Structures are given as C-alpha cells and as structure tokens.
Coordinates of C-alpha atoms in Angstrom, one line a residue:
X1 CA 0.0 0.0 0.0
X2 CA 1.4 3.6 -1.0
X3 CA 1.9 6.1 1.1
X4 CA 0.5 9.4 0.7
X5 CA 2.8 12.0 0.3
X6 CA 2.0 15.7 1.7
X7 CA 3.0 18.7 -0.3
X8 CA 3.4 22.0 0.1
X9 CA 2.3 25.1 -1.1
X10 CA 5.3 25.9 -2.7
X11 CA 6.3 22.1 -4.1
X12 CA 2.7 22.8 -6.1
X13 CA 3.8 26.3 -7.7
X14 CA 7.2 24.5 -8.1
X15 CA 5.1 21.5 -10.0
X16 CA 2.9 24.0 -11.6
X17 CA 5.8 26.0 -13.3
X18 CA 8.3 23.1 -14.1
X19 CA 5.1 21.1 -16.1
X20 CA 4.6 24.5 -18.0
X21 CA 8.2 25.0 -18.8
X22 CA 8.0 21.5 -20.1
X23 CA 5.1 21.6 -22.3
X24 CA 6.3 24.6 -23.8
X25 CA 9.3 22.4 -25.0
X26 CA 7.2 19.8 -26.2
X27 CA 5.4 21.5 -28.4
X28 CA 9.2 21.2 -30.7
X29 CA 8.8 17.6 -30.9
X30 CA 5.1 17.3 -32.6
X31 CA 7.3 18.4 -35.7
X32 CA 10.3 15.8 -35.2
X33 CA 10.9 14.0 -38.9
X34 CA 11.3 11.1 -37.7
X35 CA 10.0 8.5 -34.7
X36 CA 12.5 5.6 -33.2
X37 CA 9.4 3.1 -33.4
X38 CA 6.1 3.0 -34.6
X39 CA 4.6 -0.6 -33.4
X40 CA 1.0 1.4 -33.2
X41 CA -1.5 0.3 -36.0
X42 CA -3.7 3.4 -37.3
X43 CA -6.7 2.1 -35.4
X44 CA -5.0 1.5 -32.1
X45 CA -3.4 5.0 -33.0
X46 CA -6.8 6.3 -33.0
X47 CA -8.3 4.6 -30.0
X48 CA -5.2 5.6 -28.0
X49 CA -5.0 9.1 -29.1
X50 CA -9.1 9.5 -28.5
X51 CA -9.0 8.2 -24.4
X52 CA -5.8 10.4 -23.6
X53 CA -7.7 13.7 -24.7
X54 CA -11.3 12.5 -23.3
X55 CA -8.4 12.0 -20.2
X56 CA -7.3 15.2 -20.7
X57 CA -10.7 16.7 -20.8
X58 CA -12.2 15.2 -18.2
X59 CA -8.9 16.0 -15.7
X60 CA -9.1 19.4 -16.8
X61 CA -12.2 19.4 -15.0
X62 CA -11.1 18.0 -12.0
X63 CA -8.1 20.2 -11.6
X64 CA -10.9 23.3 -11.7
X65 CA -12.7 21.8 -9.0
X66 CA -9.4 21.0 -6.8
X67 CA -7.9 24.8 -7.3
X68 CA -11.3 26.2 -6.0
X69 CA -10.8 28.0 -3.0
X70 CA -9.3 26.8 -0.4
X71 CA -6.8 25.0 -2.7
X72 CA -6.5 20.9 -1.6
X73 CA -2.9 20.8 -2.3
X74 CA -2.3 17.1 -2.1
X75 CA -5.1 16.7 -4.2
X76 CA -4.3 19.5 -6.8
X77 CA -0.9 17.8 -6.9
X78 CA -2.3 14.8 -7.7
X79 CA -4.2 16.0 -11.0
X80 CA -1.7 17.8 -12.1
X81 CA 0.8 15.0 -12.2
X82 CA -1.7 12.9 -13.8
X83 CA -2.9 15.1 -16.7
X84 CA 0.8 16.1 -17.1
X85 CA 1.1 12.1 -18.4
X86 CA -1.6 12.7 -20.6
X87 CA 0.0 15.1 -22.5
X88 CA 3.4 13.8 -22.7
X89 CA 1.7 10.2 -23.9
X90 CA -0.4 12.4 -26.5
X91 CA 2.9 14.3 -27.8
X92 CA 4.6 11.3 -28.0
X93 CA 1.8 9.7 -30.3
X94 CA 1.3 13.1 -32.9
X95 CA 4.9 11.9 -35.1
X96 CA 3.5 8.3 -35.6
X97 CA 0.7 9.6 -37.4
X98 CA 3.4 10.9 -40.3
X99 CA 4.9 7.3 -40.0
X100 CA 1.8 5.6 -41.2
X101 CA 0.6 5.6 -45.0
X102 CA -2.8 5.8 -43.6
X103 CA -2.5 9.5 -43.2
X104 CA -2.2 12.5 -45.3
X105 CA 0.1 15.1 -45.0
X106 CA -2.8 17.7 -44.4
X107 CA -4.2 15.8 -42.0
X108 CA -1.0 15.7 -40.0
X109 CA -0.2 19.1 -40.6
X110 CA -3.7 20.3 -39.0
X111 CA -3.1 17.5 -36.3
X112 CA -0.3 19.1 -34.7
X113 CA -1.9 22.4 -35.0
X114 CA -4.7 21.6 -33.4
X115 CA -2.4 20.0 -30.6
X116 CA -0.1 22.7 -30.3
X117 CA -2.8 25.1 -29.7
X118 CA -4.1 22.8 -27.1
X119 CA -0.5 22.8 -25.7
X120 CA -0.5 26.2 -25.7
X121 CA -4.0 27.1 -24.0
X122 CA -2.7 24.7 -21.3
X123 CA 0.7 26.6 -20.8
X124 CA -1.7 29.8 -19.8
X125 CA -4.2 27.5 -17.9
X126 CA -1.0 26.8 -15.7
X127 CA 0.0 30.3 -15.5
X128 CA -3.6 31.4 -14.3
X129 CA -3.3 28.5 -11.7
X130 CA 0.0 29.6 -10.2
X131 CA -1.8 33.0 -10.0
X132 CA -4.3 32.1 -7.7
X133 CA -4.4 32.3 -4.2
X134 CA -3.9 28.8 -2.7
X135 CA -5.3 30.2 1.1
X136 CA -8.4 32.2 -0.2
X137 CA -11.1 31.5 1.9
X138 CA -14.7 29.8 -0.1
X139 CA -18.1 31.4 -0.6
X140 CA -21.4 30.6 -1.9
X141 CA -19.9 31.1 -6.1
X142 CA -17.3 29.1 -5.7
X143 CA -18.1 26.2 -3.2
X144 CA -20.3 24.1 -5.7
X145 CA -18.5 25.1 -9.3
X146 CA -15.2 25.2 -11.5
X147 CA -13.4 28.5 -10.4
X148 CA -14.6 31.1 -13.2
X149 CA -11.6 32.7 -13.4
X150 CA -9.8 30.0 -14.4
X151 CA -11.1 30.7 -18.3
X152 CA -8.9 28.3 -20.2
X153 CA -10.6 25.4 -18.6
X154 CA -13.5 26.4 -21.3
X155 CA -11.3 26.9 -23.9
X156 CA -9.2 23.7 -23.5
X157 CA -12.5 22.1 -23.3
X158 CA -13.6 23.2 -27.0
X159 CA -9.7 22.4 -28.5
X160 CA -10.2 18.7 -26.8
X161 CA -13.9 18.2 -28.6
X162 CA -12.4 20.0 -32.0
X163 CA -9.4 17.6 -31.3
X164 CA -11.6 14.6 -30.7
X165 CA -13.7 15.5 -34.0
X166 CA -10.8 16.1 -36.1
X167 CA -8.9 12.7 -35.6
X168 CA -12.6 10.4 -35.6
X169 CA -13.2 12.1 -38.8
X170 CA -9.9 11.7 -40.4
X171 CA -8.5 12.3 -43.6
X172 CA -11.8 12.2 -46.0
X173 CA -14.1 14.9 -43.4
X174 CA -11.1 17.1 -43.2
X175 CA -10.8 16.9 -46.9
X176 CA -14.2 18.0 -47.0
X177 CA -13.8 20.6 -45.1
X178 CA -10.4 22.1 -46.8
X179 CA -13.0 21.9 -50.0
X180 CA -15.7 24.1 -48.0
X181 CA -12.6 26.9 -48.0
X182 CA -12.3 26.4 -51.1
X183 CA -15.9 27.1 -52.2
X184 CA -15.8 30.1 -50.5
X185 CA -12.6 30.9 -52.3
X186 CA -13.9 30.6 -55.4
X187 CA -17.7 32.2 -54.7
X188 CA -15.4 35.5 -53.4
X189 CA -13.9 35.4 -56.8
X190 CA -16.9 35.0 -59.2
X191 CA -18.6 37.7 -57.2
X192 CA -15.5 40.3 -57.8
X193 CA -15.4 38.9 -61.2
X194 CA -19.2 39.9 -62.1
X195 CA -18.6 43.3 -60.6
X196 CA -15.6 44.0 -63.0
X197 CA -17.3 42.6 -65.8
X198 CA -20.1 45.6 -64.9
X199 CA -17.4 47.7 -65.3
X200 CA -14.1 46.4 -66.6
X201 CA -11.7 48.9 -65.6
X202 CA -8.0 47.7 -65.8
X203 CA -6.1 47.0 -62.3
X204 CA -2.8 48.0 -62.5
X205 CA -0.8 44.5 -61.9
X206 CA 2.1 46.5 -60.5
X207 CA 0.0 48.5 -57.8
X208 CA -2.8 46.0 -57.3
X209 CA -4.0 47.6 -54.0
X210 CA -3.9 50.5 -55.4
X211 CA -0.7 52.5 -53.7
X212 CA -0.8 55.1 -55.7
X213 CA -3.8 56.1 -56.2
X214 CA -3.7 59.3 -54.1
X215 CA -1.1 60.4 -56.8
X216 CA -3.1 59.6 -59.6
X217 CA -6.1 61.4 -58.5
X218 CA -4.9 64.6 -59.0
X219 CA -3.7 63.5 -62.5
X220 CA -7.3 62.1 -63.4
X221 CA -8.9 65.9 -62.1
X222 CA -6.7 67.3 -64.5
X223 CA -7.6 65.1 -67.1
X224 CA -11.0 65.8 -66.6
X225 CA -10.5 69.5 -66.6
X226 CA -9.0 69.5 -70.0
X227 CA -11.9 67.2 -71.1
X228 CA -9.2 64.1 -71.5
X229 CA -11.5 61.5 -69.4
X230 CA -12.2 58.4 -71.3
X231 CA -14.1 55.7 -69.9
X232 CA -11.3 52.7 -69.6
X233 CA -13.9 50.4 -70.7
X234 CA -14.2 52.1 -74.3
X235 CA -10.4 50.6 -74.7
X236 CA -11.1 46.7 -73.4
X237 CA -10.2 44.1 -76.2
X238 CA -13.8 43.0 -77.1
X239 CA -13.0 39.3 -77.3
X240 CA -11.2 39.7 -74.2
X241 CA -14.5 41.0 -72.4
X242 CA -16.7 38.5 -74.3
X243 CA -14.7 35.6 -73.2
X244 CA -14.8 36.8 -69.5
X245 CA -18.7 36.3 -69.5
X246 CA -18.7 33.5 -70.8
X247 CA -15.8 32.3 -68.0
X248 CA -18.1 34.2 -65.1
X249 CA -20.1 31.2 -66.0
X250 CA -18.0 28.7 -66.0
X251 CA -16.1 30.0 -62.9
X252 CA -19.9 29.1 -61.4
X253 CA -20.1 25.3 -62.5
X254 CA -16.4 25.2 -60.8
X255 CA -17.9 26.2 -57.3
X256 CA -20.9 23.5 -58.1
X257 CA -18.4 20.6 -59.4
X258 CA -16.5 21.3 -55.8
X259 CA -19.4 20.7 -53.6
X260 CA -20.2 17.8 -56.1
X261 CA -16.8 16.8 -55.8
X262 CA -17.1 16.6 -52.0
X263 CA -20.1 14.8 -52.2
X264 CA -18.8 12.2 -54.7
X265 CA -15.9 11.3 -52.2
X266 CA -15.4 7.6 -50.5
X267 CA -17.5 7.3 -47.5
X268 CA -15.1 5.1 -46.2
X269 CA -11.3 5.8 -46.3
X270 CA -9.9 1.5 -45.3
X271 CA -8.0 0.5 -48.3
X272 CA -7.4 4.5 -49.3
X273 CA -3.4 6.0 -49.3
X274 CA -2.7 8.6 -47.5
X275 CA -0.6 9.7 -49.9
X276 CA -3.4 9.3 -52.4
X277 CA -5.4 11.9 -50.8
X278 CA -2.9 14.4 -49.9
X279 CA -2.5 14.4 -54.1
X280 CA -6.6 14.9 -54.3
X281 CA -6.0 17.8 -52.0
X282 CA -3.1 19.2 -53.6
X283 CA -4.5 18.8 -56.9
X284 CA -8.3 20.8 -55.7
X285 CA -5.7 23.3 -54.2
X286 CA -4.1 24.0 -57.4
X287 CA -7.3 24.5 -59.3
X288 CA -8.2 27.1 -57.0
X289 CA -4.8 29.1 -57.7
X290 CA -5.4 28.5 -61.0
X291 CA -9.2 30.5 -61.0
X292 CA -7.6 33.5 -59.3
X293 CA -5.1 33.5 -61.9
X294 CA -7.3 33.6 -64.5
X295 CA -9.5 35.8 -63.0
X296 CA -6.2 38.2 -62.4
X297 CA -5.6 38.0 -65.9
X298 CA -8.9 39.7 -66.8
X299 CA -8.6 41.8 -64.7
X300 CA -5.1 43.2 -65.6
X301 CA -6.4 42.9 -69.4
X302 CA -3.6 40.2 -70.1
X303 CA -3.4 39.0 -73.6
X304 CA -5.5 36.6 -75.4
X305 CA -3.2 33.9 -75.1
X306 CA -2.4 34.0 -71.8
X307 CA -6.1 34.1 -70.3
X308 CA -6.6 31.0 -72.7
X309 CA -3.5 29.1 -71.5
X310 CA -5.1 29.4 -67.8
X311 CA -8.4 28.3 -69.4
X312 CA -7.1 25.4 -70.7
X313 CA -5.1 24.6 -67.8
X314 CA -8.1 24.7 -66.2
X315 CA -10.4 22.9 -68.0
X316 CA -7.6 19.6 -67.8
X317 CA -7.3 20.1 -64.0
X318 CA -11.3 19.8 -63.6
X319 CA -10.5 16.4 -65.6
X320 CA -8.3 15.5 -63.5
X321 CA -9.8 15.9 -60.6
X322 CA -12.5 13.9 -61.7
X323 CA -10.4 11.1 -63.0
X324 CA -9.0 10.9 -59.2
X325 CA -12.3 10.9 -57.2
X326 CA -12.9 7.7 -59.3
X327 CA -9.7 6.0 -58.3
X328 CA -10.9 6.9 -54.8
X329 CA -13.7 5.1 -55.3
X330 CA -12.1 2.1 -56.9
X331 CA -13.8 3.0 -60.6
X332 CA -17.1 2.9 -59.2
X333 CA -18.6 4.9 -62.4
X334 CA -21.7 5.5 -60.0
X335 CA -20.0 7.8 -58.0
X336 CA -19.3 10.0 -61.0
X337 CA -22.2 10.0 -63.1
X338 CA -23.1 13.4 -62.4
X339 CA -19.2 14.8 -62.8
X340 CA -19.4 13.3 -66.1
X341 CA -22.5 15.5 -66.8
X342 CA -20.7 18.2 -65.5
X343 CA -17.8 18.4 -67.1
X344 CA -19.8 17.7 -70.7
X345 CA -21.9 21.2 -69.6
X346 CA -18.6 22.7 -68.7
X347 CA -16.7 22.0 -71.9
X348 CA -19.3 22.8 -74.4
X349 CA -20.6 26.5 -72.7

C-alpha cells in the first residue's frame, strides 16, 4: 500500500511551473521528422490518441474543482501530475501519425496544429493557476462550481472536442472541409469577377491595392478639366470582355463541381493511401490558384493567349480531378455520373 505523500504550497507552484516550462518544450517535438518506433497500428493510433484527450478533458475538470478555494494541495498535486502524463503520452503519439501511409500530410499538418494550440491554451491555464491564491477562503460562487476565473478550462475544453472530431473524422471529413474553404474561395472570386465585368476597368498589376492612387487622383482631375477623361472600358479588347462572360459562367459550375466533388468522395477511407489523398488535396488546391489567376488575368487585361493558357489549364485540371475521385472510389462509375454530366456542360458553354 502507497503512502501518501504531503506537499506544500510551494512544491505545487514548483510542479505548476516546471510542467509549463515542459510543455512549452514539447510543443518542438510534434514536428520531429522522424520516430524511433512505430509498433502502433492506425486504429489502435486512433483509439489511443481519443481516451488520452477524453483524459485530458475530463482532468481538466477535475483540476478546476481542486484549485477552487481553499486549494487541496495534495489533491491538486495529484491532477496535475496525472494530466501532465496525458500530455506527454499524447505528444509522443502526434509523429507516428506521419509514420503511417494511412495519413495525409494535411491531415498531420492540422493535427499538430490543433495540438499545439491545445498545448499552448494549457501553458496559460498553468499560469492562471499559479496565480491564484492557494489560502483564499470559499463562498457561496465558488463552493459548488469550477473556479470562473480560471477561463482556459473552457477553452481547453472546446480544442479537446475540436481535437476529438478532427482525428474520428480523419483524412476524407477534413478533406471535405479544406474543399468548404475552397468554395468560398472561389464564390469571393466570381462575385468580384461579375462586378468587373459591370465595369471592366483595368487594375494596375504593379500597384494592385492600389498604392498610388492618391497620386493619380490629381492626374485624373486634370484630365478631366482638360476634357481628356475616357471611360477605360471604351479601350477593353472585345473578345477579351466577351470571353470573360462566358468564364463568369464557368467560374460558377467550378464552385458546383467542388461541392459535387465533396459529395462524390469515398465514405469510407480503409483500403485508401494517405498519400493518395494528400494528391486529391493538392490537386483541388491548385485548381483554385489556378481560378484566381485567371481571373487576375482579366482583370489586368492580359493578352488573349495568356487568359486562354489558364483556361485550358483549367479545363484539364477539372478532368483530372474527376479522374482521381474515381480512383478513390475504386472506378465505381456510379460515384461520377453526375461529374461526367458536369464536365460535358462545362466543356461545351
């Protein structure tokens, strides 16, 4: 049988500040290259990684309750020694998901964001508990509930359920949700797009925020007094302005096939590369640069040739991406019936 060991007051703040200090230099090893061993399968990966942040959690709550006034120092101790496992055992498991082929890079990548910030909101949870007063006497708003000020308890709460969501929903619902982004990215665009196409005045491409515009406004007054103002729109190629209305269009069916695209993906990811969907995300990701160039390109009133070379860069990347949900889903044609419709709407408008 164990003996229980009293601490002090100032062993705790000791505790409190070495496990902080700690943490801080863990967050460095979430991005080490390389693990000594990886003997964890993806689904005990998962599992394991899931009960050390419901752990973490739930502790989190505890350790509120024990700092509430009059601090239980023994018991405080206790908790934080525990949860401080948690998180070491957690860190420890973040660089064997980049060991296994199971998961993509992006998925990794927002893993150890999402853990870093955890680590982080944990670092000023310890700093808030060193700051309280250990002797404080309790009253009636603090003798049933989680000390209030302790505020990160909340937050580290809402990182452990985005956390917990994140990792059950794995590569495919986080791939989803990069394409969400990039929806928006591309309804921004086709919005600016229709307002130029209103009036299609030409952005200068070396002052694109428009720097020196100050300058130039006393330049246009001039103008103007000397009856030199021309409309800009009077200049615009007229096949250049014809074929950006008939790409505002098309710039729409690209924001429909990505939210058919999303739709269209593997409901289950078993049997499905990591690597393999990293491409499908890289690939969705280059699409979207490529809209904003070509969008840019109108805008700056490039030539003919070079708004059509990012047209037809575009229309073979849409292919593309189609071609790769279908490998995702093993040639099922099924699951790309209705890109196939798409893409004969997009080619022939």
């Amino acid at each position: 049988m164990s003996e229980t060991v009293d601490h002090s007051e100032e062993e705790l703040r000791v505790f409190i500040k070495s496990f902080a200090e700690i943490l801080k230099v863990s967050k460095d090893s979430l991005y080490a290259e390389t693990v000594e061993d990886n003997n964890v399968k993806a689904q005990d990966l998962t599992a394991e990684s899931i009960k050390l942040i419901q752990l973490i959690y739930a502790h989190t709550t505890k350790i509120g309750i024990a700092f509430r006034p009059p601090v239980s120092i023994n018991a405080a101790y206790a908790q934080i020694k525990e949860i401080s496992q948690y998180f070491f055992l957690l860190v420890s498991l973040v660089p064997l998901f980049q060991e296994d082929p199971k998961f993509s890079k992006f998925f990794v990548s927002e893993l150890k964001v999402q853990v870093s910030k955890l680590i982080s909101t944990y670092t000023n949870f310890l700093k808030e508990l060193g700051e309280l007063n250990f002797t404080e006497k309790a009253d009636a708003s603090t003798s049933n509930s989680v000390d209030h000020r302790l505020v990160s308890i909340g937050i580290t709460w809402d990182m452990c359920d985005g956390l917990k969501k994140l990792i059950l929903g794995g590569n495919l619902e986080l791939l989803k949700e990069n394409l969400k982004q990039s929806i928006a990215l591309v309804d921004d665009a086709f919005e600016e797009f229709g307002e130029w196409i209103e009036l299609p005045e030409k952005c200068d491409d070396t002052d694109p925020f428009g720097f020196n515009g100050a300058e130039e406004d006393d330049d246009d007054d001039d103008a103007s007094e000397n009856g030199d103002d021309k409309d800009d729109s009077e200049h615009i190629d007229p096949q250049l302005l014809s074929m950006a209305k008939k790409w505002h269009s098309k710039v729409k069916l690209i924001k429909l096939l990505l939210s058919s695209l999303s739709k269209s993906l593997p409901t289950d990811e078993s049997g499905i590369k990591g690597a393999d969907l990293e491409k499908f995300n890289q690939e969705q990701d280059h699409l979207i640069g490529l809209v904003d160039d070509l969008v840019s390109s109108f805008f700056t009133w490039s030539p003919i040739g070079d708004v059509q070379s990012y047209a037809d860069e575009i229309v073979e990347q849409c292919k593309n991406l189609i071609e790769m949900v279908k490998m995702l889903n093993k040639g099922d044609d099924s699951k790309i019936k209705w890109l196939k419709i798409w893409l004969e709407r997009f080619v022939e408008n």
